[in-house]
Amino acid sequence: MNQEITIIDQGNEITKAQGLDYVKALVLDALSSPYSKAMYEHALNDFFEWRAGRGDPPMTKALVNSYKAHLEAQDYAPSTINQRLSAIRKLAGEAADNGIMDPTLAQGVQNVQGVKSSGRRLGNWLTADQAQQLIRTPDTTTLKGLRDRAILAVMIGAGLRRSEVAGLTFEHIQQRQARWVIVDLVGKRNRTRSVPIPHWAKQAIDEYSQAANISQGFVFRSINKGDNISGADMTPQAIADVVKLYASVYGYELAAHDLRRTYAKLAKSGGADMVQIQLSLGHASIQTTERYLNTDQDLTSAPCDFLRLSLQ
């Protein structure tokens, strides 16, 4: 990505030889947290790619406002948009401090307002594109990356709680009616249920387990810095930490439970039956599932309208 980056159209311009890495370094070197570095680097990469598609215009307040509008049109959550704008403001400040960008233009960029959150929202969830992006984030050239991808795949693909992921064993995963199912899973309040899993989640588990050379006992296990299995299982908190790690790369404000909401939202929007979603989630009440989906009764398009019956 060593493209020519023109921050301003006058004075000190960053040359092609210096490239994008030099620009990003101004911001990343000022950060101490590795998670923040990864998040800001992703945000800046996306911004520069979008800007390059428009002919690399000068970085002005108008340009950044246009980018904000682009993010809003992509239906990103306000928190995600604000996180990305924060990275761009940081870039403008560092560029001005290092004599690369005119201070007046930099101040204009730093004055770009964030997006206000509005409406009623019960927890967070990801869009289909965001969920796909999250699953593909772990480095699958490592055992840890394969394990983490499998964890994310199971949580998004089956809607499991973090405690259920931690307690998942190979014995739970069986074939039923020509598909893979997590059978006899004991969940909240000791309710037992069976949960179908998509083929891609099973594939993620298989690729991880084959690399780890394990096929019995707990599926997910701790891995040391040498990228080797170092324990017989993982704690629910360790599962939550995996979600937090990869979500932070994109600036998503996610808890592990939000992937359960994501599963429910994507299943419903894809046409899944509400009762089947309830059974997979293990909810005792359909009202709980409705709260997950933020669903209110619709009197204009009611279930009785789909019965297709008549008196004649």
Short mmCIF file of N, CA, C and O in Angstrom, two decimals, residues 161 163-164 184-193 281-282:
data_model
loop_
_atom_site.label_atom_id
_atom_site.label_comp_id
_atom_site.label_asym_id
_atom_site.label_seq_id
_atom_site.Cartn_x
_atom_site.Cartn_y
_atom_site.Cartn_z
N ARG A 161 -23.87 -18.94 24.32
CA ARG A 161 -23.34 -18.08 25.36
C ARG A 161 -21.86 -18.40 25.54
O ARG A 161 -21.39 -19.50 25.20
N SER A 163 -20.27 -19.09 28.24
CA SER A 163 -20.10 -20.24 29.13
C SER A 163 -20.35 -21.54 28.38
O SER A 163 -19.71 -22.57 28.65
N GLU A 164 -21.27 -21.51 27.41
CA GLU A 164 -21.56 -22.70 26.62
C GLU A 164 -20.42 -23.00 25.65
O GLU A 164 -20.11 -24.17 25.40
N ASP A 184 -27.67 -31.98 23.21
CA ASP A 184 -27.72 -32.06 24.67
C ASP A 184 -26.83 -31.02 25.34
O ASP A 184 -26.11 -31.31 26.31
N LEU A 185 -26.90 -29.81 24.83
CA LEU A 185 -26.14 -28.71 25.41
C LEU A 185 -26.91 -28.18 26.63
O LEU A 185 -28.07 -27.82 26.53
N VAL A 186 -26.25 -28.15 27.77
CA VAL A 186 -26.88 -27.66 29.00
C VAL A 186 -26.57 -26.18 29.14
O VAL A 186 -25.41 -25.78 29.25
N GLY A 187 -27.62 -25.37 29.11
CA GLY A 187 -27.44 -23.93 29.16
C GLY A 187 -27.94 -23.32 30.44
O GLY A 187 -27.91 -23.94 31.51
N LYS A 188 -28.41 -22.09 30.35
CA LYS A 188 -28.88 -21.33 31.50
C LYS A 188 -30.04 -22.04 32.18
O LYS A 188 -30.93 -22.58 31.52
N ARG A 189 -30.01 -22.02 33.52
CA ARG A 189 -31.03 -22.68 34.34
C ARG A 189 -31.15 -24.16 34.02
O ARG A 189 -32.22 -24.77 34.13
N ASN A 190 -30.01 -24.75 33.61
CA ASN A 190 -29.92 -26.19 33.34
C ASN A 190 -30.88 -26.67 32.25
O ASN A 190 -31.26 -27.84 32.22
N ARG A 191 -31.26 -25.77 31.35
CA ARG A 191 -32.09 -26.18 30.22
C ARG A 191 -31.21 -26.89 29.19
O ARG A 191 -30.14 -26.41 28.83
N THR A 192 -31.70 -28.01 28.70
CA THR A 192 -30.96 -28.78 27.71
C THR A 192 -31.59 -28.55 26.33
O THR A 192 -32.81 -28.60 26.19
N ARG A 193 -30.75 -28.31 25.34
CA ARG A 193 -31.25 -28.08 23.98
C ARG A 193 -30.24 -28.60 22.98
O ARG A 193 -29.09 -28.93 23.32
N LEU A 281 -31.71 -20.62 20.72
CA LEU A 281 -31.15 -19.78 21.78
C LEU A 281 -31.41 -20.36 23.17
O LEU A 281 -30.71 -20.00 24.13
N GLY A 282 -32.40 -21.22 23.28
CA GLY A 282 -32.71 -21.80 24.58
C GLY A 282 -33.53 -20.90 25.47
O GLY A 282 -33.49 -21.03 26.70
#
